[in-house]
Tab-separated table of C-alpha atoms in Angstrom:
chain	number	residue	atom	x	y	z
A	1	UNK	CA	0.000	-0.126	-0.338
A	2	UNK	CA	1.752	2.942	-1.248
A	3	UNK	CA	-0.650	5.870	-1.912
A	4	UNK	CA	1.386	8.665	-0.171
A	5	UNK	CA	4.834	7.293	-1.061
A	6	UNK	CA	7.543	9.486	-0.025
A	7	UNK	CA	4.909	12.353	0.547
A	8	UNK	CA	5.936	14.297	3.566
A	9	UNK	CA	3.008	15.042	5.711
A	10	UNK	CA	2.323	17.765	8.637
A	11	UNK	CA	-0.666	16.503	10.686
A	12	UNK	CA	-1.682	18.768	13.885
A	13	UNK	CA	-3.725	17.773	16.849
A	14	UNK	CA	-1.737	14.117	16.457
A	15	UNK	CA	-1.334	13.159	19.776
A	16	UNK	CA	-4.724	11.512	19.632
A	17	UNK	CA	-7.879	10.807	18.102
A	18	UNK	CA	-8.671	11.644	14.448
A	19	UNK	CA	-4.987	13.073	14.090
A	20	UNK	CA	-2.954	10.130	15.224
A	21	UNK	CA	-5.468	7.483	13.542
A	22	UNK	CA	-4.571	9.650	10.020
A	23	UNK	CA	-0.725	9.610	11.007
A	24	UNK	CA	-0.605	5.837	11.562
A	25	UNK	CA	-2.492	5.642	7.998
A	26	UNK	CA	-0.099	8.017	6.407
A	27	UNK	CA	2.696	6.327	7.521
A	28	UNK	CA	1.373	2.903	6.606
A	29	UNK	CA	0.734	4.419	2.903
A	30	UNK	CA	4.284	5.196	2.556
A	31	UNK	CA	4.269	8.848	3.759
A	32	UNK	CA	6.798	10.642	5.887
A	33	UNK	CA	4.517	11.861	8.667
A	34	UNK	CA	5.349	15.138	10.906
A	35	UNK	CA	3.215	14.859	13.842
A	36	UNK	CA	2.508	17.665	16.116
A	37	UNK	CA	0.903	18.089	19.829
A	38	UNK	CA	0.763	20.101	22.520
A	39	UNK	CA	1.364	17.582	25.295
A	40	UNK	CA	4.954	16.138	24.821
A	41	UNK	CA	4.206	13.056	27.134
A	42	UNK	CA	1.383	12.210	24.552
A	43	UNK	CA	3.914	12.307	21.806
A	44	UNK	CA	6.588	10.190	23.670
A	45	UNK	CA	3.473	7.701	24.292
A	46	UNK	CA	2.207	7.575	20.719
A	47	UNK	CA	5.574	7.520	19.577
A	48	UNK	CA	6.569	3.945	20.661
A	49	UNK	CA	3.626	2.163	18.916
A	50	UNK	CA	4.362	3.888	15.310
A	51	UNK	CA	5.775	2.564	12.553
A	52	UNK	CA	7.465	4.535	9.530
A	53	UNK	CA	9.263	7.107	9.317
A	54	UNK	CA	8.488	9.972	10.698
A	55	UNK	CA	8.912	12.786	13.595
A	56	UNK	CA	7.179	14.675	16.419
A	57	UNK	CA	7.157	18.222	17.049
A	58	UNK	CA	5.856	19.908	20.236
A	59	UNK	CA	3.606	22.957	18.843
A	60	UNK	CA	0.359	24.426	19.953
A	61	UNK	CA	-0.841	25.806	16.921
A	62	UNK	CA	-2.845	28.955	18.668
A	63	UNK	CA	0.900	30.238	19.268
A	64	UNK	CA	2.359	31.698	16.089
A	65	UNK	CA	5.561	30.829	17.200
A	66	UNK	CA	4.906	27.320	17.526
A	67	UNK	CA	3.256	27.089	13.838
A	68	UNK	CA	6.921	28.925	12.431
A	69	UNK	CA	8.930	25.884	14.270
A	70	UNK	CA	6.400	23.493	12.999
A	71	UNK	CA	7.353	24.212	9.815
A	72	UNK	CA	10.792	24.939	9.742
A	73	UNK	CA	11.380	21.585	11.694
A	74	UNK	CA	9.432	19.689	8.880
A	75	UNK	CA	11.181	21.413	6.333
A	76	UNK	CA	14.372	20.939	7.803
A	77	UNK	CA	14.226	17.349	8.192
A	78	UNK	CA	12.337	16.023	4.898
A	79	UNK	CA	12.021	19.132	2.744
A	80	UNK	CA	9.061	20.552	1.156
A	81	UNK	CA	5.822	19.362	2.235
A	82	UNK	CA	2.856	17.774	0.498
A	83	UNK	CA	-0.024	17.153	2.804
A	84	UNK	CA	-0.601	19.789	5.555
A	85	UNK	CA	-3.613	18.306	7.512
A	86	UNK	CA	-4.839	20.985	10.363
A	87	UNK	CA	-6.746	19.202	12.469
A	88	UNK	CA	-5.765	20.270	15.914
A	89	UNK	CA	-9.321	21.805	17.940
A	90	UNK	CA	-10.752	22.296	20.928
A	91	UNK	CA	-14.544	22.398	21.631
A	92	UNK	CA	-15.075	22.901	25.453
A	93	UNK	CA	-18.944	23.925	25.458
A	94	UNK	CA	-20.195	26.681	27.128
A	95	UNK	CA	-23.985	28.483	26.776
A	96	UNK	CA	-24.271	31.999	25.256
A	97	UNK	CA	-24.808	33.189	28.661
A	98	UNK	CA	-21.712	32.294	30.165
A	99	UNK	CA	-19.281	33.093	27.202
A	100	UNK	CA	-16.232	35.246	28.508
A	101	UNK	CA	-13.479	36.643	26.387
A	102	UNK	CA	-10.884	34.192	27.593
A	103	UNK	CA	-13.454	31.160	26.095
A	104	UNK	CA	-13.793	32.604	22.556
A	105	UNK	CA	-10.094	33.790	22.446
A	106	UNK	CA	-8.915	30.048	23.802
A	107	UNK	CA	-11.263	28.337	21.004
A	108	UNK	CA	-10.397	30.844	18.108
A	109	UNK	CA	-7.175	30.742	18.832
A	110	UNK	CA	-6.431	27.260	17.955
A	111	UNK	CA	-9.325	26.475	15.762
A	112	UNK	CA	-9.249	28.991	13.507
A	113	UNK	CA	-5.721	31.531	14.060
A	114	UNK	CA	-3.720	28.574	14.056
A	115	UNK	CA	-4.541	27.025	10.757
A	116	UNK	CA	-4.592	30.169	8.926
A	117	UNK	CA	-1.157	31.224	10.454
A	118	UNK	CA	-0.026	27.481	9.921
A	119	UNK	CA	-0.984	27.675	6.078
A	120	UNK	CA	0.705	30.761	5.618
A	121	UNK	CA	4.091	29.499	7.046
A	122	UNK	CA	3.812	26.150	5.085
A	123	UNK	CA	2.845	27.611	1.901
A	124	UNK	CA	6.429	28.661	0.620
A	125	UNK	CA	7.724	25.126	1.900
A	126	UNK	CA	4.720	23.097	-0.044
A	127	UNK	CA	5.365	21.266	-3.559
A	128	UNK	CA	2.887	22.229	-6.215
A	129	UNK	CA	-0.056	19.776	-6.654
A	130	UNK	CA	-0.004	19.412	-3.116
A	131	UNK	CA	-2.792	18.851	-0.620
A	132	UNK	CA	-4.087	20.863	2.258
A	133	UNK	CA	-6.735	19.412	4.575
A	134	UNK	CA	-8.916	21.243	7.835
A	135	UNK	CA	-11.099	19.491	10.303
A	136	UNK	CA	-14.173	21.594	10.357
A	137	UNK	CA	-17.079	19.872	11.991
A	138	UNK	CA	-21.014	19.408	11.389
A	139	UNK	CA	-21.774	21.462	14.482
A	140	UNK	CA	-21.800	24.503	11.912
A	141	UNK	CA	-24.886	23.054	9.824
A	142	UNK	CA	-26.797	22.243	12.763
A	143	UNK	CA	-27.796	24.208	16.294
A	144	UNK	CA	-25.932	22.394	19.054
A	145	UNK	CA	-26.762	24.124	22.399
A	146	UNK	CA	-23.710	25.118	23.967
A	147	UNK	CA	-21.554	25.338	21.011
A	148	UNK	CA	-21.790	28.573	20.115
A	149	UNK	CA	-18.146	29.930	19.870
A	150	UNK	CA	-16.986	26.203	18.870
A	151	UNK	CA	-19.740	26.307	15.602
A	152	UNK	CA	-19.077	29.832	15.181
A	153	UNK	CA	-15.237	28.897	14.806
A	154	UNK	CA	-15.658	25.961	12.798
A	155	UNK	CA	-17.698	28.255	10.475
A	156	UNK	CA	-15.041	30.857	10.277
A	157	UNK	CA	-12.377	27.898	9.112
A	158	UNK	CA	-14.587	26.459	6.453
A	159	UNK	CA	-15.142	30.311	4.820
A	160	UNK	CA	-11.672	30.593	4.776
A	161	UNK	CA	-10.818	27.242	3.184
A	162	UNK	CA	-13.007	28.540	0.405
A	163	UNK	CA	-11.121	31.355	-0.007
A	164	UNK	CA	-7.594	29.455	0.151
A	165	UNK	CA	-9.019	26.900	-2.424
A	166	UNK	CA	-9.230	30.391	-5.152
A	167	UNK	CA	-5.834	31.775	-3.815
A	168	UNK	CA	-3.396	28.428	-4.362
A	169	UNK	CA	-4.936	27.533	-7.562
A	170	UNK	CA	-2.336	28.703	-9.737
A	171	UNK	CA	-0.081	26.244	-8.034
A	172	UNK	CA	-2.891	23.177	-8.171
A	173	UNK	CA	-2.719	22.742	-4.676
A	174	UNK	CA	-6.556	21.134	-3.498
A	175	UNK	CA	-7.797	22.387	-0.246
A	176	UNK	CA	-10.732	20.257	1.091
A	177	UNK	CA	-12.378	20.170	4.858
A	178	UNK	CA	-13.488	17.475	6.780
A	179	UNK	CA	-16.704	17.441	8.472
A	180	UNK	CA	-16.874	14.659	11.298
A	181	UNK	CA	-20.165	14.182	13.114
A	182	UNK	CA	-19.591	12.562	17.107
A	183	UNK	CA	-16.980	10.648	16.878
A	184	UNK	CA	-15.033	8.460	19.270
A	185	UNK	CA	-12.010	10.696	20.033
A	186	UNK	CA	-10.499	11.946	23.465
A	187	UNK	CA	-12.118	15.389	22.538
A	188	UNK	CA	-15.494	14.647	24.518
A	189	UNK	CA	-13.562	13.495	27.759
A	190	UNK	CA	-11.354	17.092	27.558
A	191	UNK	CA	-14.889	18.991	27.920
A	192	UNK	CA	-14.822	19.167	31.587
A	193	UNK	CA	-18.040	17.125	31.579
A	194	UNK	CA	-19.057	14.801	34.107
A	195	UNK	CA	-18.977	10.924	32.999
A	196	UNK	CA	-22.708	10.523	33.286
A	197	UNK	CA	-22.969	14.077	31.333
A	198	UNK	CA	-21.143	12.782	28.613
A	199	UNK	CA	-22.944	9.393	28.415
A	200	UNK	CA	-26.032	11.099	28.135
A	201	UNK	CA	-24.587	13.165	25.119
A	202	UNK	CA	-23.281	10.120	23.629
A	203	UNK	CA	-26.740	8.084	23.677
A	204	UNK	CA	-28.211	11.756	22.837
A	205	UNK	CA	-26.242	11.872	19.487
A	206	UNK	CA	-26.430	8.357	18.851
A	207	UNK	CA	-30.086	8.167	18.338
A	208	UNK	CA	-30.069	11.080	16.212
A	209	UNK	CA	-27.488	9.614	13.762
A	210	UNK	CA	-29.308	7.775	10.655
A	211	UNK	CA	-26.495	4.667	11.211
A	212	UNK	CA	-27.395	4.720	14.653
A	213	UNK	CA	-23.972	5.097	16.089
A	214	UNK	CA	-20.706	7.489	16.763
A	215	UNK	CA	-18.185	7.254	13.699
A	216	UNK	CA	-14.446	6.399	14.477
A	217	UNK	CA	-11.414	8.136	14.026
A	218	UNK	CA	-10.148	5.502	11.714
A	219	UNK	CA	-12.985	6.181	9.476
A	220	UNK	CA	-12.308	10.139	9.298
A	221	UNK	CA	-8.917	8.741	8.708
A	222	UNK	CA	-10.047	7.096	5.331
A	223	UNK	CA	-11.229	10.373	4.385
A	224	UNK	CA	-8.438	11.952	4.616
A	225	UNK	CA	-6.333	9.654	2.902
A	226	UNK	CA	-8.868	10.165	-0.103
A	227	UNK	CA	-8.628	13.561	-0.175
A	228	UNK	CA	-4.594	13.882	0.196
A	229	UNK	CA	-3.955	11.398	-2.566
A	230	UNK	CA	-4.656	10.810	-6.221
A	231	UNK	CA	-7.376	9.249	-5.928
A	232	UNK	CA	-8.790	12.660	-4.804
A	233	UNK	CA	-6.942	14.487	-8.212
A	234	UNK	CA	-10.242	16.356	-9.056
A	235	UNK	CA	-11.937	17.093	-5.889
A	236	UNK	CA	-11.118	20.282	-4.622
A	237	UNK	CA	-12.767	22.786	-2.622
A	238	UNK	CA	-15.461	20.774	-0.841
A	239	UNK	CA	-16.443	20.059	2.844
A	240	UNK	CA	-17.078	16.276	3.064
A	241	UNK	CA	-20.000	15.298	5.834
A	242	UNK	CA	-18.323	11.940	7.902
A	243	UNK	CA	-21.319	11.828	10.274
A	244	UNK	CA	-23.875	8.596	9.630
A	245	UNK	CA	-25.831	11.521	7.874
A	246	UNK	CA	-26.691	13.328	10.652
A	247	UNK	CA	-26.231	16.731	9.254
A	248	UNK	CA	-28.596	15.518	6.047
A	249	UNK	CA	-31.680	15.113	8.677
């Protein structure tokens, strides 16, 4: 299996969940992978189970200097980048009445500013004909209570991706977004909610999804592989929902 043989891929938020599953799949498909995350301990832990040509880089995408260092490190190790998967994101729920400036800044710094600045840093170091992927979310299409700022951040990212698609067309760089629905990832455990609330949330979502279950990180990774590979050579500028049909009802 070599859909990404000798391709250089940079993946943010790669120490768990969707990012980690994608890193594993890209490595299996022959890519050289740069995994970034905010916790060195987590990066060290996942490194023990990875096989292939990869490096890890400690980076908080909400910090401009970390984005600069991430791209510089990737370039120094592997040369120009072929695939940039901007997957890192956070989703702490907060009702509109409780939103603070700090809550807003934290979400938008990581979910919007980070990817935009990472693209700016990466473009001079990307090969023509490369692929840029964003992780958005179906929450920007449906209204889920408590996720106003998160939803706004993903909507902003989707809008930015549309503009970027046009701006890089002269270089044949494809730009696409993946909008997961409820997926079994550690992000839910990071919401700060009690376990019984999380269980209830999972059951509620599960009942709404036509397929009747949460998705898996591996299913999102399969979509990322498709979009990053030549299989999707004429797929550009789209947002693909991977949500078991939830966004369509």
